[in-house]
XYZ file of C-alpha atoms in Angstrom:
305
model
C 23.437 6.116 18.553
C 26.862 3.861 18.176
C 25.269 1.082 20.276
C 21.922 1.121 18.844
C 24.226 -0.078 15.313
C 26.362 -2.591 17.173
C 24.176 -4.356 19.208
C 21.773 -4.515 15.537
C 25.446 -5.817 13.758
C 25.667 -8.200 16.677
C 29.205 -6.193 16.953
C 31.788 -5.489 21.088
C 34.003 -2.684 20.814
C 35.394 -1.196 23.513
C 34.131 1.707 25.756
C 36.805 4.461 26.897
C 35.428 6.309 29.744
C 37.067 9.418 31.329
C 36.080 8.102 34.769
C 37.210 11.611 37.154
C 33.905 14.093 34.739
C 31.094 10.703 34.603
C 29.454 11.865 38.369
C 29.256 16.071 37.589
C 27.810 14.168 33.820
C 30.178 16.575 31.923
C 33.788 17.567 30.417
C 35.180 20.937 29.017
C 37.035 19.755 26.324
C 39.546 22.752 25.220
C 36.406 25.205 26.309
C 33.845 22.724 24.734
C 31.825 20.755 26.870
C 30.747 17.854 26.349
C 28.100 15.766 28.242
C 29.068 11.846 29.387
C 27.372 9.604 30.135
C 26.800 7.980 33.717
C 27.904 4.837 35.448
C 24.632 2.415 35.178
C 24.842 3.632 31.508
C 28.454 2.376 31.385
C 27.403 -1.306 33.801
C 24.095 -2.048 31.185
C 27.178 -1.574 28.045
C 29.379 -3.712 29.811
C 26.209 -6.898 30.543
C 26.047 -6.177 26.935
C 29.389 -7.943 26.096
C 31.164 -4.677 25.474
C 34.413 -3.584 27.467
C 35.506 -0.529 29.488
C 38.417 0.477 29.552
C 39.935 4.003 30.440
C 40.760 7.289 28.719
C 42.522 8.042 32.164
C 40.725 10.287 34.893
C 40.783 13.245 33.779
C 42.051 13.618 29.541
C 45.211 14.479 31.355
C 48.460 14.307 29.124
C 51.168 11.928 29.675
C 53.917 13.196 27.962
C 53.162 17.311 30.624
C 55.933 16.736 33.310
C 53.128 18.606 35.288
C 50.834 15.462 34.389
C 50.993 12.170 37.033
C 50.794 9.906 36.166
C 50.289 7.421 38.137
C 47.630 8.910 40.041
C 45.407 8.964 36.325
C 46.325 5.993 35.854
C 45.692 4.012 39.195
C 42.838 6.316 40.376
C 40.825 5.607 36.496
C 41.411 1.789 37.449
C 40.203 2.111 40.262
C 37.463 3.209 40.281
C 35.863 1.411 36.598
C 36.155 -1.927 38.940
C 34.470 -0.424 41.765
C 31.623 0.659 39.340
C 31.345 -2.448 37.530
C 32.562 -4.380 40.079
C 35.460 -6.036 36.456
C 37.463 -8.877 37.527
C 39.532 -9.541 34.387
C 42.042 -7.445 33.202
C 41.735 -3.278 31.838
C 42.845 -1.963 28.790
C 42.790 1.808 28.293
C 43.759 4.308 25.039
C 46.105 7.254 25.915
C 45.470 10.898 26.051
C 46.271 12.191 22.600
C 47.430 8.851 21.619
C 50.082 10.290 23.356
C 52.417 8.291 26.519
C 55.819 8.136 27.721
C 58.242 5.148 27.990
C 57.652 5.665 31.961
C 53.841 6.311 31.119
C 53.570 2.967 29.808
C 55.960 0.824 32.528
C 53.093 2.666 35.278
C 50.506 0.899 33.003
C 52.046 -1.840 33.191
C 51.187 -2.158 36.580
C 47.583 -1.446 36.375
C 45.889 -2.784 32.327
C 46.702 -5.435 30.314
C 47.404 -2.808 26.976
C 47.093 0.983 25.975
C 45.856 1.769 22.957
C 47.755 4.488 21.044
C 48.092 5.927 17.848
C 47.421 9.232 15.198
C 44.495 10.290 14.852
C 44.809 10.916 11.209
C 45.074 8.821 7.979
C 48.744 9.150 7.237
C 50.776 9.967 10.603
C 49.082 5.800 11.319
C 50.798 3.991 8.588
C 53.909 6.396 8.337
C 54.272 5.373 12.116
C 54.285 1.672 11.433
C 55.979 1.402 8.398
C 56.033 -1.449 6.600
C 55.265 -4.086 9.232
C 51.445 -3.229 9.975
C 50.578 -5.749 10.811
C 52.537 -5.906 14.017
C 52.341 -4.058 17.779
C 55.547 -2.254 16.340
C 55.069 0.177 20.351
C 54.557 -3.427 22.023
C 50.758 -4.146 24.164
C 51.039 -0.927 25.851
C 51.169 1.570 22.585
C 49.479 0.125 19.772
C 48.626 1.625 16.369
C 45.569 2.943 16.397
C 43.837 5.192 13.461
C 41.556 7.671 13.817
C 38.437 6.792 11.118
C 36.660 10.984 10.245
C 35.002 12.105 7.308
C 38.764 13.063 5.524
C 39.948 9.574 6.078
C 36.901 7.083 4.356
C 37.882 9.585 1.106
C 41.124 7.546 1.554
C 42.236 4.070 1.150
C 42.455 2.841 4.633
C 39.519 -0.028 3.554
C 43.759 -1.483 1.138
C 45.106 -0.779 4.649
C 42.205 -3.469 6.429
C 42.211 -6.583 3.736
C 46.647 -6.095 4.265
C 46.385 -6.162 7.746
C 44.144 -9.364 7.441
C 45.913 -10.849 4.691
C 48.960 -10.726 7.849
C 47.297 -12.327 10.151
C 48.148 -8.810 12.611
C 45.384 -6.008 13.548
C 43.689 -3.522 12.432
C 42.098 -0.655 15.284
C 40.265 1.637 14.430
C 38.827 4.262 16.576
C 36.058 6.895 17.420
C 35.077 9.654 19.339
C 31.781 10.317 18.057
C 28.517 10.139 15.651
C 26.028 12.348 15.032
C 23.261 12.853 13.339
C 20.746 16.206 12.920
C 18.865 15.378 16.087
C 22.266 15.247 18.001
C 22.766 18.201 20.785
C 26.282 19.951 19.584
C 27.720 19.407 23.448
C 26.350 15.326 23.668
C 29.146 14.326 20.290
C 32.966 13.581 20.375
C 35.768 14.964 18.266
C 35.827 14.924 14.919
C 32.311 12.749 14.244
C 31.167 10.528 12.037
C 27.944 10.691 10.791
C 25.644 7.847 11.692
C 25.193 6.718 7.596
C 29.464 6.782 7.855
C 29.930 5.118 10.652
C 27.278 1.692 9.560
C 29.611 1.873 6.271
C 32.440 1.327 8.153
C 31.021 -1.000 10.646
C 28.685 -2.967 7.448
C 32.251 -3.063 5.906
C 34.693 -4.788 8.524
C 31.344 -7.431 8.700
C 30.792 -7.759 5.098
C 34.680 -8.707 4.996
C 34.973 -11.794 7.110
C 37.218 -10.538 9.977
C 37.240 -10.781 13.265
C 35.330 -8.669 15.599
C 36.510 -7.775 18.624
C 36.984 -5.341 21.844
C 40.436 -4.237 22.079
C 40.809 -6.109 25.002
C 39.795 -9.791 23.463
C 42.132 -9.576 20.046
C 45.152 -7.649 22.514
C 44.127 -10.955 25.381
C 44.821 -13.768 21.747
C 47.464 -11.653 20.344
C 49.608 -11.571 23.779
C 48.707 -15.282 24.554
C 49.591 -16.699 20.943
C 53.215 -15.317 21.125
C 53.367 -16.763 24.491
C 52.237 -19.646 23.171
C 54.318 -23.278 23.343
C 52.213 -26.772 22.497
C 53.745 -30.314 23.853
C 53.723 -33.180 22.990
C 53.032 -35.631 25.134
C 52.326 -38.736 23.149
C 51.043 -40.076 19.624
C 49.949 -43.291 18.548
C 47.928 -45.659 15.547
C 44.549 -44.074 17.562
C 44.866 -40.490 18.655
C 46.943 -37.522 19.959
C 47.774 -36.148 22.983
C 49.508 -32.288 24.676
C 48.934 -29.097 25.966
C 48.991 -25.939 25.292
C 50.417 -23.441 27.828
C 51.175 -19.387 27.506
C 52.798 -19.205 30.995
C 50.068 -16.177 31.865
C 47.541 -15.432 34.357
C 44.859 -17.849 33.537
C 42.178 -15.543 35.326
C 43.589 -11.666 33.321
C 44.589 -13.894 29.759
C 41.597 -16.429 29.124
C 40.849 -16.470 25.308
C 40.960 -19.204 23.637
C 43.975 -19.653 20.425
C 43.411 -21.149 16.953
C 44.992 -25.125 16.233
C 45.682 -26.997 14.121
C 46.947 -30.102 14.422
C 47.805 -32.352 11.044
C 47.133 -35.781 11.573
C 47.584 -39.453 9.459
C 45.246 -39.125 6.298
C 43.711 -42.035 6.956
C 42.544 -40.689 9.951
C 38.845 -39.510 8.176
C 37.428 -38.659 11.655
C 38.411 -37.860 14.532
C 36.869 -36.318 17.777
C 39.093 -33.577 20.414
C 38.704 -33.534 23.750
C 40.395 -30.744 26.363
C 40.655 -31.643 30.166
C 37.275 -35.251 28.242
C 34.997 -32.407 27.568
C 34.633 -32.653 24.198
C 35.483 -29.767 21.804
C 34.130 -28.291 18.468
C 36.110 -28.054 15.069
C 36.267 -28.421 11.496
C 38.501 -30.880 9.892
C 39.845 -30.372 5.775
C 41.540 -34.210 4.808
C 44.155 -34.088 7.033
C 43.879 -30.504 9.266
C 42.301 -30.399 12.506
C 41.062 -26.470 13.547
C 39.264 -26.067 16.973
C 40.141 -23.649 19.483
C 41.266 -24.599 22.665
C 42.127 -22.566 25.922
C 46.479 -22.767 26.322
C 45.978 -23.669 30.219
C 47.992 -26.785 30.106
C 45.043 -29.611 30.594
C 45.869 -32.450 27.825
C 44.294 -31.947 24.094
C 43.394 -35.714 22.962
C 42.791 -35.446 18.975
C 41.578 -40.094 18.726
C 40.812 -41.113 15.948
C 37.183 -42.512 15.180
C 36.405 -45.358 13.299
C 32.910 -46.987 12.579
């Protein structure tokens, strides 16, 4: 139910998989049978432009002493890479939203970011405190907000708007979507009705948010935090600079939004990176464009007719 609604709106999401049970087709969750989709469906989702992430191997609680954390993280990572031939960085969602410092340290060997959270509105707000726009727990404990029916009755839209105003990100997570045709064993925990799921999607679209998979936003946030701009030269006709984030370009390849202020007399410019023309917007003498932070030369050149 969820995938067609996302596709209709040209939205891309992240699907976190518990890998051990995919082959047999179901998982027993505290006595409840939950049917799972297979690797063929995972490939279809991935090749449609969505992200496939890990939800560990068996959904074990990472805070329990008996849990073999390294095996849970490594085995799931290797299985997804093998089945989907994923070449760039992968993300993970902690079971029950919980992790430990040791688990986060191990996760950093395999994943570029990890989704944490609390699953209920009050805990989400309290956990973030006043800095709701930041990654308060680091990239291996990114807070998320589990949307259930009861959460839709609270002012979650206000937090979305505040997050946007503060330049932060809001991770919305869903455990299931249902309508009268869906069997009980096809449902995840605390599913939303299809009507409510559509409402959430339509709300974030109409608000004009940048909406992207978890891993895409994690890359952007980390690159933005790490990036530096180096001015190489400037004259009456052009400005030359580079943008560098110091990260592995194989895993971190998101474009960053750059604002360049040029002299007021530059009524028209062209922007190139490594000799290739880059699309840009111009408002008076403010130039806005998206660039890869890969150390190649960026030239903003005045155009005179």
